[in-house]
Short mmCIF file of C-alpha atoms in Angstrom, two decimals:
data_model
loop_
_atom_site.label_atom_id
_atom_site.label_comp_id
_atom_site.label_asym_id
_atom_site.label_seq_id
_atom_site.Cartn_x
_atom_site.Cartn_y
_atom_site.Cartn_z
CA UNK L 1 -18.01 0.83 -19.42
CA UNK L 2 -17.75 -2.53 -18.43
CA UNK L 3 -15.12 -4.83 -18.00
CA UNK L 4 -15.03 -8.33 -20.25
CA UNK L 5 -14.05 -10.35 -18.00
CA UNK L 6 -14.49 -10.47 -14.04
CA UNK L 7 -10.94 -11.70 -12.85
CA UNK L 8 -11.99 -11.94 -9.28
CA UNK L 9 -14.63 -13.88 -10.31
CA UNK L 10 -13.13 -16.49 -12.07
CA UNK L 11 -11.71 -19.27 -9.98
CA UNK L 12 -8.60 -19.88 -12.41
CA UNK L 13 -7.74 -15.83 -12.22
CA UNK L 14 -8.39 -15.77 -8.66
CA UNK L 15 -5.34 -18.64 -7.89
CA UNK L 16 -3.02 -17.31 -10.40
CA UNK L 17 -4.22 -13.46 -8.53
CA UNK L 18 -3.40 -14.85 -5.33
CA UNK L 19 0.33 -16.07 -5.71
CA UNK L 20 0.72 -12.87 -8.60
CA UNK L 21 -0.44 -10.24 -5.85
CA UNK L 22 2.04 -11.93 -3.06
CA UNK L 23 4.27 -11.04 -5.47
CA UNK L 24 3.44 -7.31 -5.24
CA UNK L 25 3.25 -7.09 -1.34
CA UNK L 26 6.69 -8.85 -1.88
CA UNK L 27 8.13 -5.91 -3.64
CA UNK L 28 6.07 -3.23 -1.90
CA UNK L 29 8.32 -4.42 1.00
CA UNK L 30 11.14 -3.93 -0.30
CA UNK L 31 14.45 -1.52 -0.10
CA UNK L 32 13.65 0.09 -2.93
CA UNK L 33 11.84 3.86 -1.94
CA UNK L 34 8.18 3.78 -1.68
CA UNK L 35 7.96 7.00 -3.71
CA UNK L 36 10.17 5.19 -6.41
CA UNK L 37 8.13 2.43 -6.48
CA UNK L 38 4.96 4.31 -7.18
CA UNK L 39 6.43 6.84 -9.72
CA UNK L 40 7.62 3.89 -11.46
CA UNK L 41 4.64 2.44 -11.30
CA UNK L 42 2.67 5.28 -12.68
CA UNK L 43 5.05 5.84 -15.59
CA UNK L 44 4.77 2.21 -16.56
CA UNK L 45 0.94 2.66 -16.58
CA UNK L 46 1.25 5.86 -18.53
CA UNK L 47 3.05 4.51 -21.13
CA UNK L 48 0.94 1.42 -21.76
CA UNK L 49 -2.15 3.55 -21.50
CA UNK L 50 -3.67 1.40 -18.75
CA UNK L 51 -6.19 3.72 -17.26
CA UNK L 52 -7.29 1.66 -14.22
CA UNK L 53 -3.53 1.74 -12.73
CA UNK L 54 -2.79 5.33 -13.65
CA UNK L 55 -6.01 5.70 -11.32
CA UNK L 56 -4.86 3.51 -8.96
CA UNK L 57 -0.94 4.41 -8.45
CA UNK L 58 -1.89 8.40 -8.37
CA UNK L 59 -4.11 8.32 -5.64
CA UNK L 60 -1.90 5.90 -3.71
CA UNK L 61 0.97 8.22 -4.49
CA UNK L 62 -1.30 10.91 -3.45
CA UNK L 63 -2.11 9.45 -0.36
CA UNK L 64 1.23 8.16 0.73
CA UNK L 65 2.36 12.29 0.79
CA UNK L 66 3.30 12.83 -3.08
CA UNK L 67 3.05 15.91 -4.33
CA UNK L 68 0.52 16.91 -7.11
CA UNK L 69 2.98 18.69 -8.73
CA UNK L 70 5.12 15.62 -8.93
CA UNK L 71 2.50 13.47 -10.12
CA UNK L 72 1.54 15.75 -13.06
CA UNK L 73 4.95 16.18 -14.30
CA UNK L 74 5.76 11.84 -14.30
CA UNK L 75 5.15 12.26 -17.84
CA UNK L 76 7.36 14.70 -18.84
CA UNK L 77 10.40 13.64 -16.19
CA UNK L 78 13.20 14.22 -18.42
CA UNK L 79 12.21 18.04 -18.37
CA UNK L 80 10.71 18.37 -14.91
CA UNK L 81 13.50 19.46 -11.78
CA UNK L 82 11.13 18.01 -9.17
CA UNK L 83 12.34 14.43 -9.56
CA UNK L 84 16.11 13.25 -7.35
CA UNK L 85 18.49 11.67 -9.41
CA UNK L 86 18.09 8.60 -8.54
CA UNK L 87 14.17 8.78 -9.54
CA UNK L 88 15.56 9.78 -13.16
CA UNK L 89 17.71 6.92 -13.50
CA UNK L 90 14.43 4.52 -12.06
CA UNK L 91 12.04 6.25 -14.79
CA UNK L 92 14.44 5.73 -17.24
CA UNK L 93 15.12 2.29 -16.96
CA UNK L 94 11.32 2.03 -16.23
CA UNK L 95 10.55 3.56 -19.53
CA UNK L 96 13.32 1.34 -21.90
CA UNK L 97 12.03 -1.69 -19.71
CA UNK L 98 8.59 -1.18 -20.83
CA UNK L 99 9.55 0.32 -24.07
CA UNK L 100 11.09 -3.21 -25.21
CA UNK L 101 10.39 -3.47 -28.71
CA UNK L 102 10.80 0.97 -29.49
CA UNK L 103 14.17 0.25 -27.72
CA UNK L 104 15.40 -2.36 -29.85
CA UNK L 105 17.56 -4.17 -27.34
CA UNK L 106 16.16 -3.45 -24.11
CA UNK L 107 17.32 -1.66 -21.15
CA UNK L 108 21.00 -0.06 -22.74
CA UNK L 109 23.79 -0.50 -21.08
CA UNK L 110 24.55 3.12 -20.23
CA UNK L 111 20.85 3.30 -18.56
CA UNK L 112 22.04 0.26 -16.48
CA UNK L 113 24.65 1.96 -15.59
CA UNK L 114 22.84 5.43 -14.74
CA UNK L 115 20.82 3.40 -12.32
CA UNK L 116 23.55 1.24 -10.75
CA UNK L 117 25.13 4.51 -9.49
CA UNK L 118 21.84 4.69 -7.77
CA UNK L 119 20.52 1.53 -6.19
CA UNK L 120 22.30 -1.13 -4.95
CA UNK L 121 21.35 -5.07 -6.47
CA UNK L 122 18.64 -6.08 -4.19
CA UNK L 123 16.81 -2.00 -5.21
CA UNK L 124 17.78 -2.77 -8.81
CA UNK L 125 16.23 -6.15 -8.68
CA UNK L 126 13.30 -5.03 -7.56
CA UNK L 127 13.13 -2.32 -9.63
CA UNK L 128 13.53 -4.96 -12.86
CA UNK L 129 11.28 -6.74 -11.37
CA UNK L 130 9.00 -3.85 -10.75
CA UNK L 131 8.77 -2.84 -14.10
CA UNK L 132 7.65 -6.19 -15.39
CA UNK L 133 5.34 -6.97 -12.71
CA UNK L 134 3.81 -3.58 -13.76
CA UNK L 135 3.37 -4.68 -17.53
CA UNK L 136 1.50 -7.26 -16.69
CA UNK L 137 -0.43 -6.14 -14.43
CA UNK L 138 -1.22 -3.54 -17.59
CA UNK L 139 -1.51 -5.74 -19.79
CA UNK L 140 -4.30 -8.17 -17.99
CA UNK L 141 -6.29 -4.35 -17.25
CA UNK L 142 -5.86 -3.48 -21.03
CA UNK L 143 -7.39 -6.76 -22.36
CA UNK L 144 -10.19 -7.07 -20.38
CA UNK L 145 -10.97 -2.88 -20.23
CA UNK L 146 -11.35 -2.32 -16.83
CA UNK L 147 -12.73 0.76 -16.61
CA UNK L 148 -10.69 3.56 -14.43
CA UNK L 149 -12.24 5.99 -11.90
CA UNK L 150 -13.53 4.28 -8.88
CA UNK L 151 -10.20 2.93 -7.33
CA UNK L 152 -10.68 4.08 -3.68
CA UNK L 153 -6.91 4.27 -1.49
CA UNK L 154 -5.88 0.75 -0.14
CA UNK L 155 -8.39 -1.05 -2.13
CA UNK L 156 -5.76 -3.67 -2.83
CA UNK L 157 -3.33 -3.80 -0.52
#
């Protein structure tokens, strides 16, 4: 499978790419856990069905010391006893950030709330912004099909 369109080739999607991934590094170095980060990010990608950054996030996760087990139950968090609470509350929100339209209102006020308890504003505003950096990242892989499989560790970063 190939991709339609080559975004690193394109000099318009290689500016916008530039300031978008700065953006990225910007939150990767944040307070927010590194583990949250990428279990959100993998549960984003999940959802959306974006194959490329399911690849990508699990073998980051992978590499960075997550557990296998952990990574195959992201899915099915709400039954899983692996995750802290404090993950639960981030995959929530994650999932009703993502989950806009199912949710009909957004992020509810009692999953606020559940993550509040958990992160303190400058976690929680990366974790917003997190989740929406992650749905477009998505949602550019999605349109254009880029095909999943070859993401080697550290490829972007």
């Amino acid at each position: 499978m190939d991709a339609r369109l080559n975004y690193f080739a394109d000099p318009t999607a290689g500016k916008a790419f530039k300031h978008f991934m700065s953006a990225g590094k910007i939150l990767k170095e944040s307070s927010l856990p590194a583990a949250t980060q990428e279990l959100v990010e993998l549960r984003v990608s999940q959802i959306n069905g974006c194959a490329v950054c399911i690849d990508m996030h699990t073998k980051e996760a992978a590499a960075a010391g997550e557990s296998a087990v952990r990574l195959h139950l992201v899915s099915a968090w709400r039954e899983a006893t692996v995750f802290t609470e404090a993950e639960r509350a981030a995959l929530e929100l994650a999932e009703e950030g993502t989950r806009v339209a199912d949710a009909a209102g957004g992020v509810s006020d009692e999953v606020w709330a559940r993550a509040a308890e958990h992160y303190d504003e400058g976690q929680l505003t990366a974790l917003v912004v997190l989740v929406a950096f992650m749905n477009t990242v998505n949602r550019l892989n999605i349109i254009a099909q880029q095909p999943a499989g070859d993401y080697e560790v550290g490829q972007f970063h």
